[in-house]
Amino acid sequence: MEGPIPKHVAVIMDGNGRWAQKRNLPRTEGHKEGMEAVRRVAVRASERGVKVLTLFAFSTENWKRPLDEIRFLMKLPIDFFDVFMPELLKNNIRVTVTGFKGKIPGPTRKAVEKAVEQTKDNDGMILNFALNYGGRAEIVNATKEIAQLVKSGRLNVSDIDEATFEDHLLTASSVTPYQEVDLMIRSSGEQRLSNFLLWQNAYSEFYFSNLAWPEFNGDVFDEALSSFQQRSRRFGGL
Ligand code: IPE
Ligand code: IPE
Ligand code: MG
């Protein structure tokens, strides 16, 4: 593929539940099927030379869902790494995670930490799972950390700038040096951010697909890349 490739692509994997309901299946079947789409898209993104692929797996707002669905969603990362770890390793993909660890059930946290550890020496694409992630909570958290530094005399208020702030975002540890999102994709026809990477999406290009996430594949990902390549990114300049 000719033309510039976005360094950081973020995806709101939406529409699993509706995909299943349309087929008279329980919503959880859509989540299961969505794992295959994760594999397809991760492999294609890595082949295309994307540096970071951040996938929205669970939001800080998703705790509002029925307990059964939450349980299922929390089990998915365990199954995903069980099945796809060999393929991630084969593709030199490094796994990272962005989100608030506290509320994640122990077995899920362990499975994710194990995947991070198993892939830490891979120097290909970073596959970053946003798990219990929320953009507003992230900004509040950064503010608290910075306030503590000021309070303890380790930082002057006049020295706080955008770079300081970025150092305290949850993405600072998982996807440095590519925190800024270049291309933001959302499946299933909804056109909203749903509290995803608020700071990091400041200058990203958006691509919306009407396909449900379980229907998403490498070719649709390529279409998003082609669309990105036709944009003129001015960043406020001329
Ligand atoms: C996206 O699919 C997956 C998660 C939010 C975890 P949804 O579960 O939101 O599916 P729809 O949007 O209800 O169809
Ligand atoms: C966003 O999708 C969260 C994830 C994809 C994990 P939602 O389905 O939760 O978002 P809303 O409720 O449509 O805004
Ligand atoms: Mg949804």
mmCIF file of C-alpha atoms and ligand atoms in Angstrom:
data_model
loop_
_atom_site.group_PDB
_atom_site.id
_atom_site.type_symbol
_atom_site.label_atom_id
_atom_site.label_comp_id
_atom_site.label_asym_id
_atom_site.label_seq_id
_atom_site.Cartn_x
_atom_site.Cartn_y
_atom_site.Cartn_z
ATOM 1 C CA MET A 1 0.000 0.000 0.000
ATOM 2 C CA GLU A 2 1.482 3.359 -1.100
ATOM 3 C CA GLY A 3 1.175 6.566 0.902
ATOM 4 C CA PRO A 4 1.533 7.465 4.566
ATOM 5 C CA ILE A 5 0.487 4.884 7.139
ATOM 6 C CA PRO A 6 -0.992 6.218 10.397
ATOM 7 C CA LYS A 7 1.355 5.460 13.289
ATOM 8 C CA HIS A 8 -1.369 5.096 15.907
ATOM 9 C CA VAL A 9 -4.754 3.677 14.937
ATOM 10 C CA ALA A 10 -7.465 3.460 17.609
ATOM 11 C CA VAL A 11 -10.626 1.409 17.169
ATOM 12 C CA ILE A 12 -13.962 1.540 18.965
ATOM 13 C CA MET A 13 -15.067 -2.024 18.361
ATOM 14 C CA ASP A 14 -18.807 -1.477 18.453
ATOM 15 C CA GLY A 15 -21.881 -3.472 17.404
ATOM 16 C CA ASN A 16 -21.193 -6.936 18.813
ATOM 17 C CA GLY A 17 -24.499 -7.100 20.685
ATOM 18 C CA ARG A 18 -26.613 -5.905 17.769
ATOM 19 C CA TRP A 19 -24.818 -8.291 15.397
ATOM 20 C CA ALA A 20 -25.847 -11.212 17.611
ATOM 21 C CA GLN A 21 -29.376 -9.989 18.302
ATOM 22 C CA LYS A 22 -30.025 -9.668 14.585
ATOM 23 C CA ARG A 23 -29.237 -13.379 14.320
ATOM 24 C CA ASN A 24 -31.376 -14.311 17.325
ATOM 25 C CA LEU A 25 -28.250 -15.149 19.309
ATOM 26 C CA PRO A 26 -27.352 -13.968 22.808
ATOM 27 C CA ARG A 27 -25.290 -10.756 22.832
ATOM 28 C CA THR A 28 -22.309 -12.701 24.158
ATOM 29 C CA GLU A 29 -22.063 -14.604 20.845
ATOM 30 C CA GLY A 30 -21.327 -11.267 19.226
ATOM 31 C CA HIS A 31 -18.488 -10.623 21.651
ATOM 32 C CA LYS A 32 -17.070 -14.069 20.935
ATOM 33 C CA GLU A 33 -17.243 -13.497 17.193
ATOM 34 C CA GLY A 34 -15.649 -10.089 17.729
ATOM 35 C CA MET A 35 -12.440 -11.799 18.896
ATOM 36 C CA GLU A 36 -11.915 -13.129 15.383
ATOM 37 C CA ALA A 37 -12.198 -9.599 14.065
ATOM 38 C CA VAL A 38 -9.546 -8.508 16.556
ATOM 39 C CA ARG A 39 -7.203 -11.144 15.178
ATOM 40 C CA ARG A 40 -7.897 -10.209 11.536
ATOM 41 C CA VAL A 41 -7.436 -6.506 12.106
ATOM 42 C CA ALA A 42 -4.354 -6.867 14.322
ATOM 43 C CA VAL A 43 -2.587 -8.990 11.706
ATOM 44 C CA ARG A 44 -3.480 -6.629 8.862
ATOM 45 C CA ALA A 45 -2.482 -3.524 10.814
ATOM 46 C CA SER A 46 0.840 -5.098 11.664
ATOM 47 C CA GLU A 47 1.423 -6.063 8.001
ATOM 48 C CA ARG A 48 0.702 -2.479 6.968
ATOM 49 C CA GLY A 49 3.317 -1.061 9.313
ATOM 50 C CA VAL A 50 1.031 0.546 11.903
ATOM 51 C CA LYS A 51 3.100 1.217 15.059
ATOM 52 C CA VAL A 52 0.280 1.127 17.607
ATOM 53 C CA LEU A 53 -3.209 -0.374 17.369
ATOM 54 C CA THR A 54 -5.332 0.560 20.382
ATOM 55 C CA LEU A 55 -8.564 -1.403 20.731
ATOM 56 C CA PHE A 56 -11.367 -0.285 23.033
ATOM 57 C CA ALA A 57 -12.264 -3.516 24.824
ATOM 58 C CA PHE A 58 -14.099 -2.251 27.920
ATOM 59 C CA SER A 59 -14.983 1.258 29.020
ATOM 60 C CA THR A 60 -15.343 2.705 32.522
ATOM 61 C CA GLU A 61 -19.036 3.081 31.586
ATOM 62 C CA ASN A 62 -19.491 -0.555 30.571
ATOM 63 C CA TRP A 63 -19.828 -1.547 34.268
ATOM 64 C CA LYS A 64 -23.441 -0.359 33.849
ATOM 65 C CA ARG A 65 -24.195 -3.504 31.815
ATOM 66 C CA PRO A 66 -25.857 -6.647 33.220
ATOM 67 C CA LEU A 67 -23.509 -8.671 35.428
ATOM 68 C CA ASP A 68 -23.635 -11.702 33.105
ATOM 69 C CA GLU A 69 -22.407 -9.670 30.168
ATOM 70 C CA ILE A 70 -19.683 -8.021 32.278
ATOM 71 C CA ARG A 71 -18.490 -11.458 33.403
ATOM 72 C CA PHE A 72 -18.364 -12.645 29.819
ATOM 73 C CA LEU A 73 -16.464 -9.576 28.647
ATOM 74 C CA MET A 74 -13.936 -9.990 31.459
ATOM 75 C CA LYS A 75 -13.341 -13.609 30.455
ATOM 76 C CA LEU A 76 -12.659 -12.728 26.819
ATOM 77 C CA PRO A 77 -9.053 -11.553 27.233
ATOM 78 C CA ILE A 78 -8.237 -14.889 28.905
ATOM 79 C CA ASP A 79 -9.659 -16.828 25.939
ATOM 80 C CA PHE A 80 -8.159 -14.446 23.402
ATOM 81 C CA PHE A 81 -4.576 -14.876 24.607
ATOM 82 C CA ASP A 82 -5.057 -18.628 25.078
ATOM 83 C CA VAL A 83 -6.005 -19.012 21.434
ATOM 84 C CA PHE A 84 -4.062 -16.282 19.646
ATOM 85 C CA MET A 85 -0.755 -15.949 21.529
ATOM 86 C CA PRO A 86 1.162 -18.092 18.970
ATOM 87 C CA GLU A 87 -0.069 -15.849 16.168
ATOM 88 C CA LEU A 88 0.839 -12.673 18.063
ATOM 89 C CA LEU A 89 4.334 -14.030 18.662
ATOM 90 C CA LYS A 90 4.678 -15.121 15.031
ATOM 91 C CA ASN A 91 3.811 -11.571 13.938
ATOM 92 C CA ASN A 92 6.288 -9.983 16.398
ATOM 93 C CA ILE A 93 3.397 -8.114 18.079
ATOM 94 C CA ARG A 94 3.853 -6.629 21.548
ATOM 95 C CA VAL A 95 0.807 -6.518 23.832
ATOM 96 C CA THR A 96 0.186 -3.590 26.176
ATOM 97 C CA VAL A 97 -2.812 -2.501 28.214
ATOM 98 C CA THR A 98 -4.251 0.912 29.028
ATOM 99 C CA GLY A 99 -6.822 1.389 31.763
ATOM 100 C CA PHE A 100 -7.558 1.326 35.475
ATOM 101 C CA LYS A 101 -6.367 -2.026 36.806
ATOM 102 C CA GLY A 102 -8.107 -1.870 40.186
ATOM 103 C CA LYS A 103 -11.545 -3.122 39.170
ATOM 104 C CA ILE A 104 -10.376 -5.833 36.767
ATOM 105 C CA PRO A 105 -10.975 -9.350 38.193
ATOM 106 C CA GLY A 106 -7.750 -11.140 39.220
ATOM 107 C CA PRO A 107 -7.752 -13.931 36.588
ATOM 108 C CA THR A 108 -8.294 -11.420 33.781
ATOM 109 C CA ARG A 109 -5.537 -9.160 35.085
ATOM 110 C CA LYS A 110 -3.185 -12.112 35.341
ATOM 111 C CA ALA A 111 -3.913 -13.267 31.780
ATOM 112 C CA VAL A 112 -3.264 -9.778 30.441
ATOM 113 C CA GLU A 113 -0.102 -9.321 32.491
ATOM 114 C CA LYS A 114 1.129 -12.687 31.251
ATOM 115 C CA ALA A 115 0.533 -11.651 27.620
ATOM 116 C CA VAL A 116 2.382 -8.376 28.220
ATOM 117 C CA GLU A 117 5.294 -10.321 29.713
ATOM 118 C CA GLN A 118 5.338 -12.978 26.946
ATOM 119 C CA THR A 119 5.509 -10.365 24.203
ATOM 120 C CA LYS A 120 7.683 -7.717 25.874
ATOM 121 C CA ASP A 121 10.707 -8.400 23.652
ATOM 122 C CA ASN A 122 8.746 -8.153 20.393
ATOM 123 C CA ASP A 123 9.615 -4.988 18.515
ATOM 124 C CA GLY A 124 6.838 -5.034 15.918
ATOM 125 C CA MET A 125 3.433 -3.442 16.298
ATOM 126 C CA ILE A 126 2.089 -2.618 19.746
ATOM 127 C CA LEU A 127 -1.373 -4.130 20.255
ATOM 128 C CA ASN A 128 -2.774 -2.014 23.062
ATOM 129 C CA PHE A 129 -5.985 -3.080 24.806
ATOM 130 C CA ALA A 130 -7.999 -0.299 26.425
ATOM 131 C CA LEU A 131 -9.489 -2.198 29.330
ATOM 132 C CA ASN A 132 -11.553 -0.366 31.932
ATOM 133 C CA TYR A 133 -10.507 2.814 30.181
ATOM 134 C CA GLY A 134 -12.290 6.182 30.283
ATOM 135 C CA GLY A 135 -10.974 9.457 28.910
ATOM 136 C CA ARG A 136 -12.421 11.732 31.584
ATOM 137 C CA ALA A 137 -11.200 9.524 34.428
ATOM 138 C CA GLU A 138 -7.771 9.490 32.775
ATOM 139 C CA ILE A 139 -7.648 13.291 32.692
ATOM 140 C CA VAL A 140 -8.781 13.567 36.323
ATOM 141 C CA ASN A 141 -6.148 10.994 37.310
ATOM 142 C CA ALA A 142 -3.396 12.929 35.513
ATOM 143 C CA THR A 143 -4.510 16.123 37.225
ATOM 144 C CA LYS A 144 -4.294 14.478 40.652
ATOM 145 C CA GLU A 145 -0.788 13.138 39.982
ATOM 146 C CA ILE A 146 0.401 16.540 38.808
ATOM 147 C CA ALA A 147 -1.220 18.268 41.797
ATOM 148 C CA GLN A 148 0.646 15.894 44.125
ATOM 149 C CA LEU A 149 3.966 16.785 42.488
ATOM 150 C CA VAL A 150 3.246 20.483 42.932
ATOM 151 C CA LYS A 151 2.115 19.981 46.527
ATOM 152 C CA SER A 152 5.300 18.127 47.418
ATOM 153 C CA GLY A 153 7.440 20.835 45.829
ATOM 154 C CA ARG A 154 8.781 18.649 42.998
ATOM 155 C CA LEU A 155 7.097 20.641 40.231
ATOM 156 C CA ASN A 156 6.428 24.332 39.654
ATOM 157 C CA VAL A 157 2.993 25.328 38.377
ATOM 158 C CA SER A 158 4.661 27.471 35.713
ATOM 159 C CA ASP A 159 6.471 24.386 34.383
ATOM 160 C CA ILE A 160 3.265 22.460 33.644
ATOM 161 C CA ASP A 161 2.810 22.163 29.903
ATOM 162 C CA GLU A 162 1.219 19.726 27.464
ATOM 163 C CA ALA A 163 4.228 17.422 27.635
ATOM 164 C CA THR A 164 3.954 17.268 31.447
ATOM 165 C CA PHE A 165 0.315 16.374 31.100
ATOM 166 C CA GLU A 166 1.002 13.666 28.525
ATOM 167 C CA ASP A 167 3.514 12.074 30.871
ATOM 168 C CA HIS A 168 0.657 11.445 33.296
ATOM 169 C CA LEU A 169 -1.883 9.980 30.887
ATOM 170 C CA LEU A 170 -2.535 6.231 31.082
ATOM 171 C CA THR A 171 -1.146 5.866 27.558
ATOM 172 C CA ALA A 172 2.246 7.236 28.689
ATOM 173 C CA SER A 173 3.363 3.816 29.891
ATOM 174 C CA SER A 174 1.645 1.694 27.239
ATOM 175 C CA VAL A 175 2.211 3.373 23.880
ATOM 176 C CA THR A 176 5.006 5.938 24.207
ATOM 177 C CA PRO A 177 6.174 7.543 21.910
ATOM 178 C CA TYR A 178 2.949 7.309 19.890
ATOM 179 C CA GLN A 179 0.304 8.566 22.323
ATOM 180 C CA GLU A 180 -1.349 10.825 19.778
ATOM 181 C CA VAL A 181 -3.967 9.007 17.677
ATOM 182 C CA ASP A 182 -3.707 9.487 13.892
ATOM 183 C CA LEU A 183 -6.725 7.492 12.782
ATOM 184 C CA MET A 184 -9.792 6.690 14.867
ATOM 185 C CA ILE A 185 -12.131 3.993 13.536
ATOM 186 C CA ARG A 186 -15.584 3.146 14.866
ATOM 187 C CA SER A 187 -17.689 0.264 13.599
ATOM 188 C CA SER A 188 -21.455 -0.274 13.540
ATOM 189 C CA GLY A 189 -22.603 3.142 12.381
ATOM 190 C CA GLU A 190 -22.433 5.117 15.632
ATOM 191 C CA GLN A 191 -20.572 8.377 15.248
ATOM 192 C CA ARG A 192 -19.387 9.311 18.713
ATOM 193 C CA LEU A 193 -16.291 9.046 20.900
ATOM 194 C CA SER A 194 -17.925 7.422 23.953
ATOM 195 C CA ASN A 195 -15.191 8.818 26.246
ATOM 196 C CA PHE A 196 -12.360 7.177 24.265
ATOM 197 C CA LEU A 197 -8.883 8.759 24.272
ATOM 198 C CA LEU A 198 -10.203 12.314 24.642
ATOM 199 C CA TRP A 199 -6.805 14.000 24.846
ATOM 200 C CA GLN A 200 -5.091 11.699 22.341
ATOM 201 C CA ASN A 201 -7.812 12.139 19.672
ATOM 202 C CA ALA A 202 -7.387 15.936 19.555
ATOM 203 C CA TYR A 203 -6.137 15.881 15.938
ATOM 204 C CA SER A 204 -7.023 12.405 14.716
ATOM 205 C CA GLU A 205 -8.842 11.627 11.486
ATOM 206 C CA PHE A 206 -12.130 9.749 11.934
ATOM 207 C CA TYR A 207 -13.391 6.809 9.917
ATOM 208 C CA PHE A 208 -16.846 5.347 10.519
ATOM 209 C CA SER A 209 -17.988 1.996 9.139
ATOM 210 C CA ASN A 210 -21.555 0.726 9.117
ATOM 211 C CA LEU A 211 -20.369 -2.854 9.549
ATOM 212 C CA ALA A 212 -20.760 -4.420 12.967
ATOM 213 C CA TRP A 213 -17.448 -5.292 14.629
ATOM 214 C CA PRO A 214 -17.810 -9.084 14.069
ATOM 215 C CA GLU A 215 -18.065 -8.327 10.317
ATOM 216 C CA PHE A 216 -14.939 -6.164 10.309
ATOM 217 C CA ASN A 217 -11.904 -7.511 8.440
ATOM 218 C CA GLY A 218 -8.545 -6.629 6.930
ATOM 219 C CA ASP A 219 -10.045 -5.255 3.733
ATOM 220 C CA VAL A 220 -12.282 -2.827 5.634
ATOM 221 C CA PHE A 221 -9.222 -1.819 7.635
ATOM 222 C CA ASP A 222 -7.425 -1.127 4.328
ATOM 223 C CA GLU A 223 -10.376 1.030 3.239
ATOM 224 C CA ALA A 224 -9.959 3.079 6.401
ATOM 225 C CA LEU A 225 -6.244 3.461 5.605
ATOM 226 C CA SER A 226 -7.018 4.583 2.032
ATOM 227 C CA SER A 227 -9.476 7.123 3.371
ATOM 228 C CA PHE A 228 -6.830 8.371 5.809
ATOM 229 C CA GLN A 229 -4.389 8.796 2.939
ATOM 230 C CA GLN A 230 -6.780 11.138 1.164
ATOM 231 C CA ARG A 231 -7.075 13.522 4.108
ATOM 232 C CA SER A 232 -5.153 16.753 4.319
ATOM 233 C CA ARG A 233 -3.971 17.111 7.911
ATOM 234 C CA ARG A 234 -3.262 20.741 8.649
ATOM 235 C CA PHE A 235 -3.065 20.804 12.460
ATOM 236 C CA GLY A 236 -4.299 24.377 12.417
ATOM 237 C CA GLY A 237 -1.657 25.534 9.950
ATOM 238 C CA LEU A 238 -1.944 26.117 6.226
HETATM 239 C C1 IPE B 1 -18.936 -3.481 21.580
HETATM 240 O O1 IPE B 1 -20.165 -4.026 21.236
HETATM 241 C C2 IPE B 1 -18.229 -4.255 22.643
HETATM 242 C C3 IPE B 1 -18.216 -3.590 23.951
HETATM 243 C C4 IPE B 1 -18.745 -2.438 24.239
HETATM 244 C C5 IPE B 1 -17.545 -4.305 24.997
HETATM 245 P P1 IPE B 1 -21.473 -3.680 22.049
HETATM 246 O O2 IPE B 1 -21.619 -4.665 23.154
HETATM 247 O O3 IPE B 1 -21.484 -2.257 22.476
HETATM 248 O O4 IPE B 1 -22.578 -3.942 20.969
HETATM 249 P P2 IPE B 1 -23.835 -3.042 20.642
HETATM 250 O O5 IPE B 1 -23.329 -1.653 20.424
HETATM 251 O O6 IPE B 1 -24.728 -3.136 21.840
HETATM 252 O O7 IPE B 1 -24.425 -3.649 19.436
HETATM 253 C C1 IPE B 2 -17.776 1.921 23.520
HETATM 254 O O1 IPE B 2 -18.916 1.277 23.058
HETATM 255 C C2 IPE B 2 -16.979 1.022 24.397
HETATM 256 C C3 IPE B 2 -16.309 -0.078 23.735
HETATM 257 C C4 IPE B 2 -16.312 -0.353 22.461
HETATM 258 C C5 IPE B 2 -15.553 -0.952 24.612
HETATM 259 P P1 IPE B 2 -20.323 1.388 23.801
HETATM 260 O O2 IPE B 2 -21.267 0.546 23.047
HETATM 261 O O3 IPE B 2 -20.146 1.090 25.246
HETATM 262 O O4 IPE B 2 -20.655 2.937 23.655
HETATM 263 P P2 IPE B 2 -22.061 3.669 23.636
HETATM 264 O O5 IPE B 2 -22.807 3.224 24.858
HETATM 265 O O6 IPE B 2 -22.750 3.269 22.384
HETATM 266 O O7 IPE B 2 -21.731 5.126 23.646
HETATM 267 MG MG MG B 3 -22.158 -0.541 21.665
#
